[in-house]
Amino acid sequence: MTQQAPPAAPASRAAHPVLKVGVLGSGTVGTQVVRLLGEQAEEFAARSGARLEVTGIAVRDLDALRDPAVPRELLTDDATAVATGNDLVVELIGGIEPARTLILAAFRAGASVVTGNKALIAAHGPELYAAAAAAGTDFYYEAAVAGAIPVVYALRESMAGDRVTSVLGIVNGTTNYILDEMSTKGLGFEEALAAAQALGYAEADPTADVDGLDAAAKCAIIASLAFHTRVGIDDVDVTGIRSITADDIREARASGCVLKLLAVAQRREDDHANGVSVRVHPALVPADHPLAGVHGAFNAVLVEAESAGRLMFYGQGAGGAPTASAVLSDVVAAAFHRIGGGQAPRELAYADLPILGPESALTRYQVQLRAVDAPGALAAIMRAMADHGISINSVRQASYVSDGVDPLVTIVTHPAAVLHLDRAVEALRGMEQVREVVSVLRVEGE
Ligand SMILES: NC(=O)c1ccc[n+]([C@@H]2O[C@H](COP(=O)([O-])OP(=O)(O)OC[C@H]3O[C@@H](n4cnc5c(N)ncnc54)[C@H](O)[C@@H]3O)[C@@H](O)[C@H]2O)c1
Ligand SMILES: N[C@@H](CCO)C(=O)O
Ligand code: NA
């Protein structure tokens, strides 16, 4: 009978080589990254093959009040030293500068870099990828899109065997939270925004969330990965949620829909267009659509691919700990490569597809207007839409029409080009049968 060797004892602390980790920024996310690296040091060593030793945390204000999980003795205001003196550099400052300069310095110093900075990637992604390639190190950014949801990994690696045709996502937690609070609790816009800020979902300057720029940056990153084409933030047609009113939300419900801020990235290959369409805007989504049930600060990303069909990714898109989870997955991957070899995927932009202008987008629209309560008014309105090439899907007149009150008419179109729709709406505004065009919203999701 042969004797089996006893199982190997767990690797001891000393068995793991040390990798030095520098953290740039100790705000909502940076604090959680440092806390988790400290609390779960043994597990990170076992998973990555290295002891991840935080050697410095660059902050702007050394005296600011901080979470006790952030060791004071590691704080420094010399961000360049942190960027250039470590094996792994985690950038969680946000914004373009000094983050860009620090990351480039980190690559030049031979470090691998992990960031959650979607604004920077959507503006300077190719430069950062090139710097990583020149250094022969890793560039990871899972936290930059949809926080904890592994959507960067999914698009970059899991979908490498397929052709993605479209990605539709709720990728900004703050605006989803605001719209959801307005819809379910009847909160005002400002009240809901303040709550989102207090919970750590909002960017340092929440206009980036509210005006759709945060979602646009994520949309550009998604489209670059999905379609192997360089897409920057300036390519994305953006409308935020500032002009959304409580009436819009109420009326959305009356139409059997919910109002969401959507990021849309589509591969168009049809009679009208060939290229990539990228846009962020509020849209009505049918109540039974998978994205309609995404509440609070949650995010969801719906990927359509030729062979896989539809895939749905859902989870926490913002907040300190959920975002730290994504950052740390990248830290583990980068550490693993430094110890055992291998590298993160490099930029893949071989398809180099044309970026389509906003005029080529084809979507359904909901137009709400107050019509004059007179015979033939609706017929004239329908004729005007038809004259501008807009095909109507449905028309609804509010059931609460009473004498002397101009009826609210809701028209849903078939897919139309924005140029045709704009011209039709302009014509409606000039008609004597139309008192007021109340709102024009896109409708997305079948
Ligand atoms: N908060 C989230 O839910 C979330 C989710 C996903 C991605 N992100 C991204 O993560 C990054 C960090 O976000 P956050 O929410 O933690 O931001 P934050 O504003 O809470 O933290 C940033 C910190 O960086 C510090 N800082 C600014 N300039 C600095 C400098 N020159 N040197 C050192 N420190 C400096 C600030 O004082 C602040 O403490 C951003 O790129 C953001 O887009 C955040
Ligand atoms: N401010 C962003 C954080 C995640 O990028 C949001 O609300 O989704
Ligand atoms: Na993510």
PDB file of C-alpha atoms in Angstrom, residues 36-184:
ATOM      1  CA  LEU A  36      -9.625  45.954   2.373  1.00  0.00           C
ATOM      2  CA  LEU A  37      -5.942  45.513   1.492  1.00  0.00           C
ATOM      3  CA  GLY A  38      -5.207  45.737   5.218  1.00  0.00           C
ATOM      4  CA  GLU A  39      -8.086  43.614   6.502  1.00  0.00           C
ATOM      5  CA  GLN A  40      -7.758  40.830   3.935  1.00  0.00           C
ATOM      6  CA  ALA A  41      -3.981  40.816   3.448  1.00  0.00           C
ATOM      7  CA  GLU A  42      -3.664  37.037   3.840  1.00  0.00           C
ATOM      8  CA  GLU A  43      -6.332  36.304   1.254  1.00  0.00           C
ATOM      9  CA  PHE A  44      -4.851  38.764  -1.222  1.00  0.00           C
ATOM     10  CA  ALA A  45      -1.453  37.108  -0.794  1.00  0.00           C
ATOM     11  CA  ALA A  46      -2.947  33.670  -1.372  1.00  0.00           C
ATOM     12  CA  ARG A  47      -4.902  34.813  -4.443  1.00  0.00           C
ATOM     13  CA  SER A  48      -2.239  36.905  -6.133  1.00  0.00           C
ATOM     14  CA  GLY A  49       0.926  35.095  -5.040  1.00  0.00           C
ATOM     15  CA  ALA A  50       2.365  38.256  -3.509  1.00  0.00           C
ATOM     16  CA  ARG A  51       2.152  40.188  -0.287  1.00  0.00           C
ATOM     17  CA  LEU A  52       0.587  43.478  -1.307  1.00  0.00           C
ATOM     18  CA  GLU A  53       2.226  46.046   0.893  1.00  0.00           C
ATOM     19  CA  VAL A  54       0.850  49.571   0.742  1.00  0.00           C
ATOM     20  CA  THR A  55       3.891  51.836   1.001  1.00  0.00           C
ATOM     21  CA  GLY A  56       2.265  55.207   0.465  1.00  0.00           C
ATOM     22  CA  ILE A  57      -1.120  56.885   0.089  1.00  0.00           C
ATOM     23  CA  ALA A  58      -1.030  60.225  -1.718  1.00  0.00           C
ATOM     24  CA  VAL A  59      -3.551  62.747  -0.433  1.00  0.00           C
ATOM     25  CA  ARG A  60      -4.126  66.421  -1.067  1.00  0.00           C
ATOM     26  CA  ASP A  61      -4.724  67.392   2.548  1.00  0.00           C
ATOM     27  CA  LEU A  62      -2.590  65.597   5.155  1.00  0.00           C
ATOM     28  CA  ASP A  63      -4.711  66.925   8.016  1.00  0.00           C
ATOM     29  CA  ALA A  64      -8.170  66.003   6.700  1.00  0.00           C
ATOM     30  CA  LEU A  65     -10.270  63.757   8.919  1.00  0.00           C
ATOM     31  CA  ARG A  66      -9.969  60.155   7.638  1.00  0.00           C
ATOM     32  CA  ASP A  67     -11.358  56.711   8.190  1.00  0.00           C
ATOM     33  CA  PRO A  68      -9.270  54.975  10.922  1.00  0.00           C
ATOM     34  CA  ALA A  69      -8.627  52.139   8.429  1.00  0.00           C
ATOM     35  CA  VAL A  70      -6.249  54.482   6.565  1.00  0.00           C
ATOM     36  CA  PRO A  71      -2.886  54.379   8.394  1.00  0.00           C
ATOM     37  CA  ARG A  72      -1.789  57.961   9.035  1.00  0.00           C
ATOM     38  CA  GLU A  73       1.883  57.094   8.754  1.00  0.00           C
ATOM     39  CA  LEU A  74       1.404  56.123   5.093  1.00  0.00           C
ATOM     40  CA  LEU A  75      -0.126  59.459   4.072  1.00  0.00           C
ATOM     41  CA  THR A  76       1.963  61.769   1.942  1.00  0.00           C
ATOM     42  CA  ASP A  77       1.353  64.791  -0.234  1.00  0.00           C
ATOM     43  CA  ASP A  78       4.099  63.715  -2.634  1.00  0.00           C
ATOM     44  CA  ALA A  79       1.952  61.973  -5.260  1.00  0.00           C
ATOM     45  CA  THR A  80       4.840  61.711  -7.738  1.00  0.00           C
ATOM     46  CA  ALA A  81       6.886  59.685  -5.247  1.00  0.00           C
ATOM     47  CA  VAL A  82       3.960  57.302  -4.763  1.00  0.00           C
ATOM     48  CA  ALA A  83       3.458  57.013  -8.541  1.00  0.00           C
ATOM     49  CA  THR A  84       7.109  56.273  -9.247  1.00  0.00           C
ATOM     50  CA  GLY A  85       8.170  54.233  -6.220  1.00  0.00           C
ATOM     51  CA  ASN A  86       5.918  51.186  -6.407  1.00  0.00           C
ATOM     52  CA  ASP A  87       5.274  47.978  -8.350  1.00  0.00           C
ATOM     53  CA  LEU A  88       1.536  48.580  -8.487  1.00  0.00           C
ATOM     54  CA  VAL A  89      -0.047  52.015  -8.595  1.00  0.00           C
ATOM     55  CA  VAL A  90      -3.753  52.488  -7.912  1.00  0.00           C
ATOM     56  CA  GLU A  91      -5.050  55.831  -9.179  1.00  0.00           C
ATOM     57  CA  LEU A  92      -8.206  56.983  -7.383  1.00  0.00           C
ATOM     58  CA  ILE A  93      -7.924  60.747  -7.605  1.00  0.00           C
ATOM     59  CA  GLY A  94     -10.229  61.108 -10.617  1.00  0.00           C
ATOM     60  CA  GLY A  95     -10.280  63.777 -13.339  1.00  0.00           C
ATOM     61  CA  ILE A  96      -7.718  64.355 -16.065  1.00  0.00           C
ATOM     62  CA  GLU A  97      -4.831  66.112 -14.316  1.00  0.00           C
ATOM     63  CA  PRO A  98      -2.781  65.362 -12.331  1.00  0.00           C
ATOM     64  CA  ALA A  99      -4.076  61.771 -12.735  1.00  0.00           C
ATOM     65  CA  ARG A 100      -2.820  61.472 -16.335  1.00  0.00           C
ATOM     66  CA  THR A 101       0.679  62.749 -15.584  1.00  0.00           C
ATOM     67  CA  LEU A 102       0.959  60.537 -12.509  1.00  0.00           C
ATOM     68  CA  ILE A 103      -0.152  57.405 -14.383  1.00  0.00           C
ATOM     69  CA  LEU A 104       2.286  58.089 -17.227  1.00  0.00           C
ATOM     70  CA  ALA A 105       5.056  58.583 -14.653  1.00  0.00           C
ATOM     71  CA  ALA A 106       4.078  55.291 -13.002  1.00  0.00           C
ATOM     72  CA  PHE A 107       4.347  53.436 -16.323  1.00  0.00           C
ATOM     73  CA  ARG A 108       7.701  55.074 -17.061  1.00  0.00           C
ATOM     74  CA  ALA A 109       8.878  53.857 -13.668  1.00  0.00           C
ATOM     75  CA  GLY A 110       7.868  50.304 -14.625  1.00  0.00           C
ATOM     76  CA  ALA A 111       4.718  50.012 -12.514  1.00  0.00           C
ATOM     77  CA  SER A 112       1.436  48.311 -13.390  1.00  0.00           C
ATOM     78  CA  VAL A 113      -1.500  50.689 -13.071  1.00  0.00           C
ATOM     79  CA  VAL A 114      -5.068  50.178 -11.892  1.00  0.00           C
ATOM     80  CA  THR A 115      -7.579  53.010 -12.130  1.00  0.00           C
ATOM     81  CA  GLY A 116     -11.299  53.710 -11.876  1.00  0.00           C
ATOM     82  CA  ASN A 117     -10.968  56.919 -13.833  1.00  0.00           C
ATOM     83  CA  LYS A 118     -13.451  56.739 -16.708  1.00  0.00           C
ATOM     84  CA  ALA A 119     -13.096  60.430 -17.544  1.00  0.00           C
ATOM     85  CA  LEU A 120      -9.363  59.977 -18.133  1.00  0.00           C
ATOM     86  CA  ILE A 121      -9.700  56.770 -20.155  1.00  0.00           C
ATOM     87  CA  ALA A 122     -12.460  58.199 -22.357  1.00  0.00           C
ATOM     88  CA  ALA A 123     -10.222  61.191 -23.108  1.00  0.00           C
ATOM     89  CA  HIS A 124      -6.728  59.616 -23.195  1.00  0.00           C
ATOM     90  CA  GLY A 125      -7.221  55.833 -23.324  1.00  0.00           C
ATOM     91  CA  PRO A 126      -4.921  55.173 -26.318  1.00  0.00           C
ATOM     92  CA  GLU A 127      -2.068  57.153 -24.732  1.00  0.00           C
ATOM     93  CA  LEU A 128      -2.375  55.156 -21.504  1.00  0.00           C
ATOM     94  CA  TYR A 129      -2.530  51.824 -23.323  1.00  0.00           C
ATOM     95  CA  ALA A 130       0.571  52.804 -25.320  1.00  0.00           C
ATOM     96  CA  ALA A 131       2.447  53.748 -22.152  1.00  0.00           C
ATOM     97  CA  ALA A 132       1.580  50.383 -20.578  1.00  0.00           C
ATOM     98  CA  ALA A 133       2.744  48.538 -23.713  1.00  0.00           C
ATOM     99  CA  ALA A 134       6.005  50.519 -23.782  1.00  0.00           C
ATOM    100  CA  ALA A 135       6.601  49.685 -20.130  1.00  0.00           C
ATOM    101  CA  GLY A 136       5.614  46.045 -20.622  1.00  0.00           C
ATOM    102  CA  THR A 137       3.262  46.311 -17.636  1.00  0.00           C
ATOM    103  CA  ASP A 138      -0.502  46.073 -17.069  1.00  0.00           C
ATOM    104  CA  PHE A 139      -3.210  48.681 -17.411  1.00  0.00           C
ATOM    105  CA  TYR A 140      -6.486  47.725 -15.728  1.00  0.00           C
ATOM    106  CA  TYR A 141      -9.681  49.730 -15.194  1.00  0.00           C
ATOM    107  CA  GLU A 142     -12.587  47.464 -14.195  1.00  0.00           C
ATOM    108  CA  ALA A 143     -13.947  50.097 -11.778  1.00  0.00           C
ATOM    109  CA  ALA A 144     -14.241  52.681 -14.552  1.00  0.00           C
ATOM    110  CA  VAL A 145     -17.419  51.136 -15.968  1.00  0.00           C
ATOM    111  CA  ALA A 146     -20.385  50.139 -13.813  1.00  0.00           C
ATOM    112  CA  GLY A 147     -18.433  49.896 -10.535  1.00  0.00           C
ATOM    113  CA  ALA A 148     -18.482  46.375  -9.114  1.00  0.00           C
ATOM    114  CA  ILE A 149     -20.029  44.789 -12.217  1.00  0.00           C
ATOM    115  CA  PRO A 150     -17.295  42.965 -14.160  1.00  0.00           C
ATOM    116  CA  VAL A 151     -18.342  44.464 -17.473  1.00  0.00           C
ATOM    117  CA  VAL A 152     -14.870  45.527 -18.655  1.00  0.00           C
ATOM    118  CA  TYR A 153     -13.658  41.977 -18.115  1.00  0.00           C
ATOM    119  CA  ALA A 154     -16.768  40.645 -19.839  1.00  0.00           C
ATOM    120  CA  LEU A 155     -16.346  42.817 -22.928  1.00  0.00           C
ATOM    121  CA  ARG A 156     -12.554  42.552 -23.093  1.00  0.00           C
ATOM    122  CA  GLU A 157     -12.200  38.852 -22.367  1.00  0.00           C
ATOM    123  CA  SER A 158     -15.456  36.903 -22.064  1.00  0.00           C
ATOM    124  CA  MET A 159     -16.818  38.252 -25.378  1.00  0.00           C
ATOM    125  CA  ALA A 160     -13.571  37.728 -27.292  1.00  0.00           C
ATOM    126  CA  GLY A 161     -15.174  34.771 -29.051  1.00  0.00           C
ATOM    127  CA  ASP A 162     -18.178  36.646 -30.328  1.00  0.00           C
ATOM    128  CA  ARG A 163     -19.360  39.702 -32.279  1.00  0.00           C
ATOM    129  CA  VAL A 164     -21.108  42.216 -30.052  1.00  0.00           C
ATOM    130  CA  THR A 165     -23.919  44.039 -31.841  1.00  0.00           C
ATOM    131  CA  SER A 166     -25.224  46.365 -29.122  1.00  0.00           C
ATOM    132  CA  VAL A 167     -24.833  47.360 -25.508  1.00  0.00           C
ATOM    133  CA  LEU A 168     -27.624  49.117 -23.627  1.00  0.00           C
ATOM    134  CA  GLY A 169     -26.891  50.157 -20.097  1.00  0.00           C
ATOM    135  CA  ILE A 170     -27.829  52.001 -16.977  1.00  0.00           C
ATOM    136  CA  VAL A 171     -24.271  52.958 -16.071  1.00  0.00           C
ATOM    137  CA  ASN A 172     -24.679  55.922 -13.750  1.00  0.00           C
ATOM    138  CA  GLY A 173     -25.838  55.135 -10.235  1.00  0.00           C
ATOM    139  CA  THR A 174     -26.447  58.731  -9.214  1.00  0.00           C
ATOM    140  CA  THR A 175     -28.922  59.509 -11.982  1.00  0.00           C
ATOM    141  CA  ASN A 176     -30.639  56.146 -11.652  1.00  0.00           C
ATOM    142  CA  TYR A 177     -30.980  56.799  -7.933  1.00  0.00           C
ATOM    143  CA  ILE A 178     -32.376  60.292  -8.571  1.00  0.00           C
ATOM    144  CA  LEU A 179     -34.893  59.142 -11.202  1.00  0.00           C
ATOM    145  CA  ASP A 180     -35.913  56.194  -9.037  1.00  0.00           C
ATOM    146  CA  GLU A 181     -36.401  58.323  -5.900  1.00  0.00           C
ATOM    147  CA  MET A 182     -38.403  60.850  -7.905  1.00  0.00           C
ATOM    148  CA  SER A 183     -40.486  58.043  -9.340  1.00  0.00           C
ATOM    149  CA  THR A 184     -41.083  55.853  -6.280  1.00  0.00           C
TER     150      THR A 184
END
